[in-house]
Amino acid sequence: TIQERPGFTGRVHIYPDVHEQLVTNRKGSKFISTTGLCIRNNSPHKIVPLSEALVVHNTTKVDPTEIGENGVGLKQACAALCDLSFVLVKNGSDANIEMGIVAKSLQREEGPYLPAFQFSNEEGQESLREQMITLFSEPKHEDV
């Protein structure tokens, strides 16, 4: 794979999340709209779990010059760009998918709430769709 190449350091790719819609107009062309922004980090090393990256006001830095720690840029970008962002992560394995939600509607005076969830993508497991339906049907997640 690309991560196994010597000297590979990874890249961050930012691109529009484009949705194509067939619309009949005078020219007969299709309508393309941007529905969001995708930020893809193909880091060759495992990164912190999303549940840790979405914690607010927490640091594990040892070196004060270290950057890109604990998802500060992720949280700031999501909050600045829109009122609702879904963060999807496949971190070091095809077996697990993580999903985080940064939503204005979930915030309360008591403090920030940035939920993160983990789903299994292993063979023999329920589909991701079924796992999400089950999880989000639980009363403790009714506001999500």
Short mmCIF file of C-alpha atoms in Angstrom, two decimals:
data_model
loop_
_atom_site.label_atom_id
_atom_site.label_comp_id
_atom_site.label_asym_id
_atom_site.label_seq_id
_atom_site.Cartn_x
_atom_site.Cartn_y
_atom_site.Cartn_z
CA THR A 1 0.00 0.00 0.00
CA ILE A 2 0.99 3.64 -0.24
CA GLN A 3 1.69 3.80 3.52
CA GLU A 4 4.38 1.13 3.19
CA ARG A 5 6.52 3.19 0.79
CA PRO A 6 9.75 4.45 2.37
CA GLY A 7 9.64 8.18 2.96
CA PHE A 8 5.83 8.44 2.75
CA THR A 9 4.65 11.05 5.26
CA GLY A 10 0.94 11.31 4.45
CA ARG A 11 -1.08 14.22 3.16
CA VAL A 12 -4.24 16.10 3.95
CA HIS A 13 -6.60 16.33 0.99
CA ILE A 14 -9.47 18.83 1.04
CA TYR A 15 -12.15 18.64 -1.64
CA PRO A 16 -15.84 19.51 -2.08
CA ASP A 17 -18.47 16.86 -1.38
CA VAL A 18 -20.33 17.10 -4.67
CA HIS A 19 -23.85 15.84 -5.25
CA GLU A 20 -25.02 15.48 -8.83
CA GLN A 21 -28.68 15.90 -9.57
CA LEU A 22 -30.33 15.37 -12.92
CA VAL A 23 -32.29 18.48 -13.75
CA THR A 24 -33.96 19.13 -17.06
CA ASN A 25 -33.30 22.65 -18.20
CA ARG A 26 -33.12 24.37 -21.58
CA LYS A 27 -29.57 23.19 -22.16
CA GLY A 28 -30.28 19.67 -20.92
CA SER A 29 -27.32 19.70 -18.54
CA LYS A 30 -27.14 18.24 -15.06
CA PHE A 31 -27.06 20.33 -11.92
CA ILE A 32 -24.11 19.87 -9.57
CA SER A 33 -24.16 21.23 -6.04
CA THR A 34 -21.60 21.14 -3.29
CA THR A 35 -23.18 19.74 -0.15
CA GLY A 36 -20.16 19.84 2.09
CA LEU A 37 -16.44 19.63 2.44
CA CYS A 38 -14.34 16.48 2.77
CA ILE A 39 -11.03 16.57 4.60
CA ARG A 40 -9.03 13.37 4.16
CA ASN A 41 -5.90 12.64 6.15
CA ASN A 42 -4.02 9.60 4.86
CA SER A 43 -1.57 9.51 7.73
CA PRO A 44 0.61 6.39 7.61
CA HIS A 45 0.44 6.15 11.40
CA LYS A 46 -2.55 5.47 13.61
CA ILE A 47 -4.00 8.67 15.05
CA VAL A 48 -5.80 9.20 18.35
CA PRO A 49 -9.30 7.74 18.50
CA LEU A 50 -12.04 10.15 17.48
CA SER A 51 -13.54 10.03 20.97
CA GLU A 52 -10.28 11.57 22.25
CA ALA A 53 -9.92 14.06 19.38
CA LEU A 54 -13.40 15.45 20.10
CA VAL A 55 -12.74 16.10 23.80
CA VAL A 56 -12.76 19.81 24.56
CA HIS A 57 -10.11 21.43 26.76
CA ASN A 58 -7.86 18.41 27.11
CA THR A 59 -4.19 18.16 26.26
CA THR A 60 -1.61 15.41 26.33
CA LYS A 61 1.19 17.48 24.81
CA VAL A 62 4.66 16.92 26.19
CA ASP A 63 6.40 19.22 23.72
CA PRO A 64 4.81 22.73 23.65
CA THR A 65 5.86 23.17 20.00
CA GLU A 66 3.83 20.12 18.92
CA ILE A 67 0.96 20.93 16.54
CA GLY A 68 -2.10 19.11 15.28
CA GLU A 69 -2.91 17.51 18.59
CA ASN A 70 -6.35 16.45 19.81
CA GLY A 71 -8.40 17.68 16.88
CA VAL A 72 -8.44 21.40 17.73
CA GLY A 73 -8.35 22.30 14.03
CA LEU A 74 -10.99 19.67 13.27
CA LYS A 75 -13.41 21.04 15.86
CA GLN A 76 -12.76 24.66 14.90
CA ALA A 77 -13.20 23.98 11.16
CA CYS A 78 -16.43 22.05 11.68
CA ALA A 79 -17.93 24.73 13.93
CA ALA A 80 -16.91 27.58 11.61
CA LEU A 81 -18.12 25.97 8.37
CA CYS A 82 -21.63 24.89 9.31
CA ASP A 83 -24.10 24.03 12.07
CA LEU A 84 -23.75 20.26 11.59
CA SER A 85 -20.70 18.16 10.68
CA PHE A 86 -20.24 14.41 10.58
CA VAL A 87 -16.69 13.19 11.07
CA LEU A 88 -16.00 9.69 9.76
CA VAL A 89 -12.74 7.92 10.55
CA LYS A 90 -11.22 4.61 9.53
CA ASN A 91 -8.20 4.50 11.81
CA GLY A 92 -5.51 1.93 11.14
CA SER A 93 -7.89 -0.92 10.35
CA ASP A 94 -10.77 -1.81 8.10
CA ALA A 95 -12.46 -3.45 11.08
CA ASN A 96 -13.67 -0.29 12.83
CA ILE A 97 -15.36 2.90 11.70
CA GLU A 98 -15.65 5.90 14.01
CA MET A 99 -18.24 8.65 13.68
CA GLY A 100 -18.29 11.97 15.49
CA ILE A 101 -20.88 14.71 15.41
CA VAL A 102 -20.14 18.41 15.77
CA ALA A 103 -23.54 20.11 15.92
CA LYS A 104 -24.68 23.51 17.13
CA SER A 105 -28.04 22.00 18.17
CA LEU A 106 -26.33 19.59 20.61
CA GLN A 107 -24.57 22.32 22.61
CA ARG A 108 -25.89 23.28 26.05
CA GLU A 109 -25.08 25.93 28.67
CA GLU A 110 -23.65 23.18 30.90
CA GLY A 111 -20.86 22.63 28.40
CA PRO A 112 -19.96 21.31 24.97
CA TYR A 113 -21.16 17.93 23.75
CA LEU A 114 -19.24 16.35 20.88
CA PRO A 115 -20.32 12.70 20.73
CA ALA A 116 -18.21 10.01 19.07
CA PHE A 117 -19.25 6.46 18.30
CA GLN A 118 -17.46 3.34 17.10
CA PHE A 119 -18.92 0.72 14.77
CA SER A 120 -17.60 -2.65 13.67
CA ASN A 121 -17.01 -3.33 10.00
CA GLU A 122 -15.88 -6.92 10.56
CA GLU A 123 -17.27 -9.72 8.46
CA GLY A 124 -20.26 -11.38 10.11
CA GLN A 125 -21.33 -8.21 11.96
CA GLU A 126 -24.56 -6.36 11.30
CA SER A 127 -24.34 -3.78 8.55
CA LEU A 128 -23.15 -0.31 9.54
CA ARG A 129 -26.68 0.95 8.81
CA GLU A 130 -28.23 -1.57 11.23
CA GLN A 131 -25.64 -0.81 13.93
CA MET A 132 -26.39 2.92 13.62
CA ILE A 133 -30.16 2.40 13.73
CA THR A 134 -29.79 0.28 16.88
CA LEU A 135 -27.45 2.77 18.59
CA PHE A 136 -29.41 5.89 17.76
CA SER A 137 -32.70 4.24 18.80
CA GLU A 138 -31.44 4.04 22.39
CA PRO A 139 -33.06 6.64 24.70
CA LYS A 140 -29.67 8.04 25.80
CA HIS A 141 -28.98 9.05 22.18
CA GLU A 142 -32.41 10.45 21.33
CA ASP A 143 -31.04 14.01 21.04
CA VAL A 144 -28.41 12.90 18.52
#
